[in-house]
Amino acid sequence: MSTAQQEEKKQKNRTVAELVEVVEALTTEIQQLYCLDQVPWVIGYSGGKDSTVTLQLVWNAIAALPPEKRSKTIHVITTDTLVENPIVSAWVRKSLKAIEVAAQEQNLPFEPHLLHPELTETFWVGLIGKGYPPPRGKFRWCTERLKIQPSNRFIREVIRTRGETILVLGIRKAESKTREQRMEEIEKKRVREHLSPNMNLPNSLVYSPIEDWQNDEVWIYLMQWENPWGHSNKDLFTMYRGATADNECPLVVDTSTPTCGSSRFGCWVCTLVSQDKSLAAMIRNDEEKEWLQPLLDLRQELDLEENRDRRDFRRRNGKVQLYERNLDGEVSIEPIPGPFLKEAREYWLRRLLTIQKEIRENAPEDMGEITLLTIEELSEIRRIWLEERHEFDDSLPRIYKEVTGETFIDAYRGMENSLLGSDEWTTLEEICGENAMHLELMAKLLDTERQYYTKARRLGIFEDLEKCFETSSRSKEEAIANAHLRRNLKLAAQEGDVETIKQLTWGNMKYSKNSETTNDEEE
């Protein structure tokens, strides 16, 4: 078969009769693969159309087997990033509960699992706690932490206890050209039809039963085959329709009917896309969803965040790192902007808590108490600010009280055991005046001493105190100038320019000597 014929075959939609034949063939294939061995299965389920079709195909195939052959567990895993679209998140949670109940009633081996990212790796702990800027193409810090790692941890645990596993995914070539190319490349290494090696997790295979399905075929199946765990596929269709720009996804009755297959759901905070079309469409198409508007507003604010004054001139390790920036056709060597400063992190905390309070007041009763920022996340943010950032004014409980009207109860114990507090911080601010670096250095030194004060042994205190001076003893101007000096010395050394090295070294020695003289005179 020629390449053109193969392409035509991939793009051609099947008739309903042809799709019935495909489903019957897949049912047999799934049953044979399931009964072949005792290797456990893990199905990735997001609640979207593709994963729903995949789970439904597997469910119906296993349900048709005699009870004695349903011998091994099929894990159904869903990852809640904690920043999912609230409508979709509520849908998935209800679906998982329905799966659990139906599996028990029908005596089927499906076990649902709701996974989360590690507390230290959540989106808000990263942005508000550690000060990470909103994700960008060159600093995509969210996907691995929020989506990939939670599922990989679960799969690795299954492999560790059972030796191997088969991961069942609703991935399709029609999703994108990139996905198609990646899948076709992996196909060359597969062991049998629809079964490919997992390039990221040893001892696991990926089974992709609907890899060649088109969008129309997905919706035809969902509309024609009843959901076996009792969750309405028509409601799923309605949710997709509400997430399209024109709110017009016609009911799928045959392969000639266009569908809303391009609708996509994701994290409502995502700044890796130009705009959240699904969330915006939901708000525009349904007046009852206008309570979601604050989420869209905050997402747009995050996306527009380019104010370098709100970010540190150093990286999180306290070092100045330079890069070449193109400004109006001219190259400028500047520090790479680092994490958000204290005031900016406090702003985002206050903003998020305010929005959480607002949507709780306006959301429908059936949505329950929507939580944008969990108590556990708040506790971890507080710990980072206190222990890693040395911000001993402990502003988080105060901000929480001001916004919510409630007293913050820390999920962890021992955070209140501090010899320092807001009064000491205020006094230090008055002493240091407008010298931000002096305030930072004094706060680090004092809080480092405080942290060691509670320890039985003070081994390592001198090293930690020295680190305070390494990162915070220079003014912003001096630190940037020193970074430029190191960069110029490195370039001169690479080029073997001895004369430039001498000039830079001598100039730096004179500058240091003059600085010491000036400081002596001031004293």
XYZ file of C-alpha atoms in Angstrom:
523
model
C 0.000 0.000 0.000
C 1.397 3.400 -0.998
C 1.955 6.262 1.435
C -0.935 8.180 -0.160
C -3.274 5.206 0.279
C -2.205 4.788 3.894
C -2.875 8.481 4.521
C -6.288 8.217 2.870
C -7.147 5.200 4.993
C -6.153 7.013 8.204
C -8.250 10.075 7.378
C -11.338 8.231 6.117
C -14.155 7.976 8.656
C -15.703 4.560 9.138
C -19.414 4.031 8.745
C -21.385 3.023 11.830
C -21.475 -0.564 10.568
C -17.708 -0.545 10.097
C -17.227 0.928 13.569
C -19.328 -1.895 15.029
C -16.958 -4.382 13.422
C -13.943 -2.512 14.835
C -15.458 -2.551 18.328
C -16.159 -6.277 18.101
C -12.579 -6.960 16.966
C -11.184 -4.805 19.772
C -13.381 -6.598 22.300
C -11.857 -9.922 21.295
C -8.348 -8.438 21.282
C -8.788 -6.959 24.766
C -10.123 -10.234 26.155
C -7.261 -12.254 24.687
C -4.641 -9.827 25.936
C -6.185 -9.702 29.407
C -6.372 -13.497 29.745
C -2.897 -14.067 28.319
C -1.054 -13.656 31.646
C -1.228 -12.208 35.139
C 0.378 -8.871 34.269
C -1.729 -6.123 35.942
C -3.253 -3.351 33.871
C -3.251 0.385 34.566
C -5.719 2.553 32.605
C -5.079 6.275 32.364
C -8.434 8.028 32.809
C -8.868 11.805 32.610
C -12.653 11.878 32.271
C -12.329 13.227 28.723
C -13.767 11.659 25.596
C -10.749 9.564 24.534
C -10.021 8.031 27.934
C -13.753 7.412 28.463
C -13.970 5.464 25.191
C -10.885 3.441 26.123
C -12.122 2.584 29.598
C -15.573 1.761 28.260
C -14.129 -0.606 25.633
C -12.060 -2.422 28.259
C -14.942 -2.490 30.757
C -17.402 -4.036 28.296
C -14.829 -6.573 27.093
C -13.966 -7.736 30.611
C -17.631 -7.777 31.664
C -18.307 -10.260 28.844
C -15.775 -12.728 30.271
C -16.837 -15.509 32.654
C -16.372 -14.411 36.322
C -13.581 -16.929 36.882
C -11.492 -15.286 34.150
C -11.635 -11.786 35.673
C -8.610 -12.720 37.689
C -6.382 -9.661 37.754
C -6.876 -6.120 38.901
C -7.291 -3.264 36.453
C -6.200 -0.010 38.077
C -7.918 3.148 36.811
C -5.734 6.158 37.611
C -6.599 9.843 37.401
C -4.205 12.659 38.270
C -5.701 15.731 39.901
C -3.145 18.519 39.495
C -5.105 20.646 42.043
C -5.424 23.343 39.352
C -7.902 21.550 37.086
C -10.923 23.269 35.579
C -13.407 23.013 38.510
C -16.234 21.796 36.264
C -14.084 19.024 34.814
C -12.607 18.181 38.217
C -16.075 17.714 39.743
C -17.090 15.587 36.748
C -14.069 13.295 37.110
C -14.512 12.838 40.867
C -18.149 11.838 40.418
C -17.137 9.482 37.611
C -14.492 7.774 39.761
C -17.045 7.237 42.512
C -19.468 5.752 39.982
C -16.704 3.459 38.676
C -15.975 2.210 42.189
C -19.622 1.486 42.968
C -20.409 -0.113 39.593
C -17.306 -2.333 39.686
C -18.361 -3.740 43.049
C -21.972 -4.245 41.967
C -20.958 -5.933 38.689
C -18.157 -7.982 40.283
C -15.522 -6.478 37.989
C -11.803 -6.038 38.839
C -11.608 -2.242 38.319
C -10.036 -0.132 41.089
C -10.086 3.687 40.707
C -7.258 5.793 42.158
C -7.178 9.590 42.415
C -3.542 10.727 42.349
C -2.022 14.079 43.305
C 1.377 15.718 42.884
C 3.718 15.695 45.860
C 2.921 18.515 48.276
C 6.306 20.120 47.638
C 5.676 20.055 43.866
C 2.186 21.574 43.501
C 1.632 24.614 41.300
C 0.955 27.095 44.101
C 3.763 25.829 46.321
C 6.039 26.441 43.338
C 4.723 29.882 42.429
C 3.750 31.363 45.804
C 6.085 29.380 48.046
C 9.282 29.107 46.011
C 8.558 32.124 43.820
C 8.705 30.340 40.463
C 7.442 32.571 37.629
C 4.437 31.340 35.602
C 5.527 28.475 33.302
C 6.840 29.361 29.875
C 8.133 27.339 26.958
C 11.740 27.666 28.144
C 10.852 27.097 31.811
C 8.100 24.494 31.710
C 8.382 23.490 35.336
C 4.780 22.353 35.814
C 4.039 19.410 33.483
C 6.576 16.969 34.919
C 5.722 17.803 38.530
C 1.938 17.990 38.254
C 1.027 15.378 35.647
C 3.816 12.941 34.833
C 5.433 12.205 38.189
C 2.226 11.238 40.098
C 1.199 8.623 37.521
C 4.771 7.357 37.092
C 5.099 6.871 40.845
C 1.953 4.741 40.865
C 3.038 2.702 37.843
C 6.517 2.152 39.312
C 4.931 0.863 42.509
C 2.849 -1.641 40.517
C 5.988 -2.748 38.665
C 7.904 -3.018 41.935
C 5.285 -5.312 43.497
C 4.228 -7.265 40.386
C 7.314 -7.117 38.178
C 5.661 -5.533 35.139
C 2.480 -3.848 33.913
C 0.483 -2.891 30.828
C -0.496 0.771 30.612
C -3.737 1.297 28.673
C -4.046 4.784 27.140
C -6.591 6.556 24.956
C -3.948 8.206 22.793
C -4.822 8.806 19.134
C -2.789 9.799 16.104
C -5.520 12.222 15.033
C -4.919 14.386 18.115
C -1.995 16.188 16.494
C 0.705 15.765 13.890
C 3.330 15.615 16.635
C 1.459 12.830 18.442
C 1.083 10.919 15.173
C 4.802 11.115 14.383
C 5.778 10.050 17.898
C 3.402 7.082 17.887
C 4.515 5.920 14.446
C 8.142 6.055 15.544
C 7.397 3.881 18.586
C 5.339 1.489 16.455
C 8.547 0.309 14.827
C 9.544 -1.228 18.175
C 6.205 -2.736 19.176
C 5.803 -6.414 20.009
C 2.268 -6.839 18.633
C -0.604 -4.734 17.280
C -1.610 -1.834 19.551
C 1.094 -2.845 22.066
C 4.237 -0.688 22.238
C 7.228 -0.459 24.585
C 7.068 2.284 27.198
C 10.187 4.334 26.545
C 10.003 6.039 29.962
C 9.218 3.135 32.288
C 11.080 -0.190 31.962
C 9.074 -3.393 32.394
C 5.900 -1.794 31.084
C 4.078 -1.824 27.749
C 1.602 0.698 26.342
C -1.662 -0.621 24.886
C -3.455 1.946 22.667
C -6.667 0.367 21.303
C -8.138 3.530 19.693
C -4.914 4.875 18.199
C -6.388 5.049 14.656
C -9.811 6.442 15.594
C -10.982 9.819 14.302
C -12.787 12.430 16.438
C -16.128 11.599 14.834
C -15.760 7.911 15.630
C -15.033 8.682 19.274
C -18.286 10.614 19.622
C -20.317 8.057 17.656
C -19.167 5.361 20.061
C -19.951 7.467 23.122
C -23.428 8.312 21.839
C -24.318 4.802 20.629
C -22.789 2.634 23.376
C -24.186 3.193 26.862
C -21.751 4.057 29.618
C -21.417 0.849 31.694
C -20.630 2.527 35.038
C -23.683 4.760 34.887
C -22.046 8.098 34.069
C -23.862 9.916 31.273
C -21.932 10.245 28.021
C -24.521 12.794 26.894
C -23.554 14.954 29.867
C -19.937 14.577 28.785
C -20.956 15.702 25.307
C -22.764 18.695 26.797
C -19.654 19.654 28.745
C -17.563 19.538 25.572
C -20.187 21.520 23.675
C -20.152 24.208 26.357
C -16.374 24.462 25.983
C -16.493 25.302 22.266
C -16.381 28.840 20.921
C -19.898 28.814 19.430
C -21.562 26.325 21.799
C -22.571 24.305 18.727
C -21.562 20.663 18.717
C -24.321 18.868 16.808
C -25.562 15.544 18.114
C -23.477 12.810 16.507
C -25.653 10.408 14.537
C -23.361 9.292 11.723
C -19.927 9.886 10.264
C -21.101 12.851 8.194
C -21.909 14.858 11.319
C -19.167 17.251 12.480
C -18.210 17.021 16.137
C -16.606 19.078 18.881
C -13.511 16.941 18.917
C -11.139 19.887 19.176
C -12.320 20.954 22.624
C -9.560 20.476 25.200
C -9.541 20.783 28.970
C -6.513 21.470 31.113
C -5.201 23.375 34.099
C -7.030 26.681 34.502
C -3.736 28.420 35.383
C -1.916 27.208 32.253
C 0.262 29.899 30.680
C 1.776 27.515 28.127
C -1.146 28.169 25.765
C -2.119 31.565 24.382
C -5.533 31.424 26.051
C -7.804 28.990 27.896
C -10.408 28.619 25.150
C -12.454 25.949 26.929
C -12.861 27.907 30.179
C -13.601 31.137 28.318
C -16.206 29.351 26.182
C -17.886 27.828 29.239
C -18.300 31.294 30.747
C -19.467 32.860 27.493
C -21.990 30.099 26.658
C -23.604 29.682 30.062
C -24.624 32.513 32.394
C -24.705 30.048 35.282
C -20.941 29.605 34.899
C -20.072 33.292 35.230
C -18.764 32.516 38.721
C -15.707 31.043 36.930
C -14.699 34.464 35.554
C -12.294 35.287 38.443
C -10.258 32.193 37.536
C -9.949 33.364 33.949
C -8.982 36.857 35.144
C -6.225 35.496 37.387
C -4.948 33.233 34.631
C -4.684 36.234 32.291
C -2.914 38.219 35.003
C -0.385 35.427 35.440
C 0.132 35.280 31.690
C 0.801 39.023 31.495
C 3.235 39.002 34.417
C 6.389 40.502 32.951
C 7.275 43.061 35.617
C 10.917 42.366 36.367
C 10.792 44.675 39.375
C 8.707 42.040 41.152
C 11.355 39.360 40.668
C 14.771 38.921 42.221
C 17.852 39.748 40.149
C 19.371 36.456 41.386
C 18.395 32.826 40.886
C 16.976 30.817 43.791
C 20.507 29.770 44.780
C 21.414 33.412 45.336
C 23.715 33.671 42.308
C 23.527 36.200 39.473
C 23.305 34.494 36.078
C 23.662 36.621 32.942
C 22.110 36.106 29.526
C 22.034 37.891 26.185
C 18.792 39.778 25.658
C 17.791 41.262 22.311
C 16.404 44.767 22.775
C 15.360 46.556 19.577
C 18.041 44.788 17.576
C 20.784 45.387 20.140
C 22.213 42.726 22.457
C 22.084 43.542 26.148
C 23.818 41.381 28.788
C 21.451 41.249 31.762
C 20.749 39.077 34.818
C 18.198 36.317 34.308
C 15.167 37.312 36.411
C 14.855 35.043 39.418
C 11.945 34.102 41.705
C 9.219 36.459 42.843
C 10.195 38.793 45.657
C 8.490 38.690 49.047
C 5.949 41.394 48.201
C 4.965 39.676 44.939
C 4.547 36.268 46.589
C 2.374 37.818 49.267
C 0.328 39.535 46.548
C -0.365 36.260 44.718
C -1.358 34.600 48.007
C -3.799 37.369 48.856
C -5.169 37.389 45.301
C -5.775 33.632 45.232
C -7.420 33.530 48.664
C -9.673 36.421 47.668
C -10.772 34.621 44.493
C -11.354 31.399 46.428
C -13.618 33.255 48.830
C -15.463 34.937 45.946
C -16.186 31.790 43.944
C -17.272 29.911 47.064
C -19.895 32.604 47.564
C -21.089 32.530 43.932
C -20.674 28.896 42.821
C -23.724 26.568 42.667
C -24.465 24.501 45.752
C -23.710 21.239 43.961
C -20.095 22.357 43.405
C -19.490 22.277 47.155
C -16.634 24.056 48.874
C -14.264 24.655 45.967
C -10.674 24.741 47.174
C -8.061 26.520 45.088
C -5.375 26.348 47.752
C -5.407 23.523 50.296
C -4.462 23.907 53.951
C -1.567 21.509 53.361
C -0.259 23.727 50.546
C -0.611 26.808 52.747
C 1.376 25.072 55.479
C 4.140 24.154 53.031
C 4.239 27.716 51.658
C 4.526 29.004 55.208
C 7.344 26.576 55.955
C 9.281 27.694 52.866
C 8.868 31.363 53.753
C 9.984 30.780 57.335
C 12.707 28.153 57.027
C 14.128 28.673 53.533
C 13.459 32.365 52.884
C 14.063 33.379 56.551
C 11.018 35.687 56.471
C 10.364 35.437 60.191
C 7.601 38.059 60.193
C 5.382 35.033 59.395
C 2.970 36.953 57.177
C 0.910 33.992 55.886
C -1.376 33.579 58.943
C -1.976 37.336 58.985
C -2.895 37.449 55.268
C -5.129 34.392 55.668
C -6.958 36.020 58.564
C -7.378 39.332 56.729
C -8.847 37.690 53.618
C -10.932 34.837 55.040
C -11.764 36.186 58.479
C -10.657 32.839 59.922
C -7.650 31.865 62.002
C -5.104 29.826 60.089
C -4.566 26.411 61.654
C -1.293 24.943 60.433
C -1.400 21.356 59.212
C 2.010 20.818 60.817
C 3.159 21.233 64.379
C 6.049 23.271 65.692
C 5.836 26.240 63.311
C 4.909 28.572 66.149
C 8.136 27.798 68.048
C 9.926 30.968 66.995
C 12.001 33.445 68.976
C 11.381 36.041 66.295
C 8.234 37.493 64.788
C 6.544 40.445 63.124
C 7.674 42.931 65.788
C 11.307 41.988 65.316
C 10.883 42.158 61.539
C 9.403 45.659 61.768
C 12.270 46.804 63.974
C 14.780 45.355 61.511
C 13.060 47.143 58.615
C 13.344 50.448 60.483
C 17.045 49.884 61.170
C 17.883 48.894 57.586
C 15.764 51.619 55.997
C 15.606 51.292 52.199
C 18.609 48.975 52.005
C 16.848 45.777 50.920
C 20.025 43.704 50.771
C 21.007 44.755 54.284
C 17.561 43.719 55.537
C 17.862 40.369 53.766
C 21.331 39.693 55.178
C 20.351 40.588 58.740
C 17.180 38.478 58.502
C 19.119 35.470 57.211
C 21.790 35.762 59.916
C 19.277 36.176 62.732
C 16.998 33.390 61.542
C 19.902 31.003 60.901
C 20.957 31.536 64.508
C 17.348 30.995 65.620
C 17.077 27.707 63.740
C 20.267 26.386 65.328
C 19.209 27.622 68.756
C 16.598 24.844 68.985
C 19.033 22.085 67.942
C 20.926 19.874 70.363
C 24.093 20.263 68.256
C 25.110 23.409 66.391
C 27.395 21.618 63.953
C 27.312 23.411 60.603
C 26.204 26.819 61.808
C 29.365 28.595 60.614
C 28.985 27.158 57.109
C 25.351 28.300 56.945
C 26.232 31.758 58.221
C 28.918 32.002 55.561
C 26.335 31.144 52.884
C 24.283 34.131 54.060
C 27.199 36.449 53.284
C 27.869 34.744 49.929
C 24.365 35.469 48.632
C 23.324 38.655 50.417
C 26.360 40.753 51.360
C 26.632 42.658 48.062
C 24.269 45.331 46.842
C 22.346 44.634 43.650
C 24.722 46.818 41.635
C 27.835 45.190 43.111
C 26.485 41.661 42.580
C 25.644 42.346 38.935
C 29.007 44.022 38.339
C 30.767 41.005 39.853
C 28.793 38.666 37.550
C 29.893 40.720 34.528
C 33.501 40.559 35.744
C 33.383 36.763 36.046
C 31.804 36.497 32.608
C 34.436 38.745 30.995
C 37.249 36.856 32.715
C 35.855 33.548 31.474
C 35.575 34.843 27.890
C 39.111 36.277 28.011
C 40.463 32.974 29.358
C 38.737 31.030 26.582
C 40.312 33.335 23.998
C 43.725 33.292 25.712
C 43.632 37.090 26.132
C 46.189 37.500 28.918
C 46.256 41.308 28.719
C 42.495 41.603 29.270
C 42.710 39.191 32.191
C 45.395 41.352 33.801
C 43.391 44.535 33.262
C 40.202 43.033 34.657
C 41.976 41.509 37.651
C 43.931 44.702 38.440
C 40.838 46.863 37.998
C 38.882 44.647 40.340
C 41.663 44.771 42.963
C 41.705 48.590 42.806
C 37.899 48.692 43.068
C 37.927 46.391 46.088
C 40.661 48.441 47.782
C 38.809 51.702 47.182
C 35.597 50.170 48.484
C 37.353 49.058 51.667
C 38.846 52.537 52.139
C 35.457 54.167 51.684
C 33.868 51.789 54.162
C 36.643 52.499 56.697
C 36.117 56.244 56.310
C 32.378 55.873 56.775
C 32.926 53.891 59.942
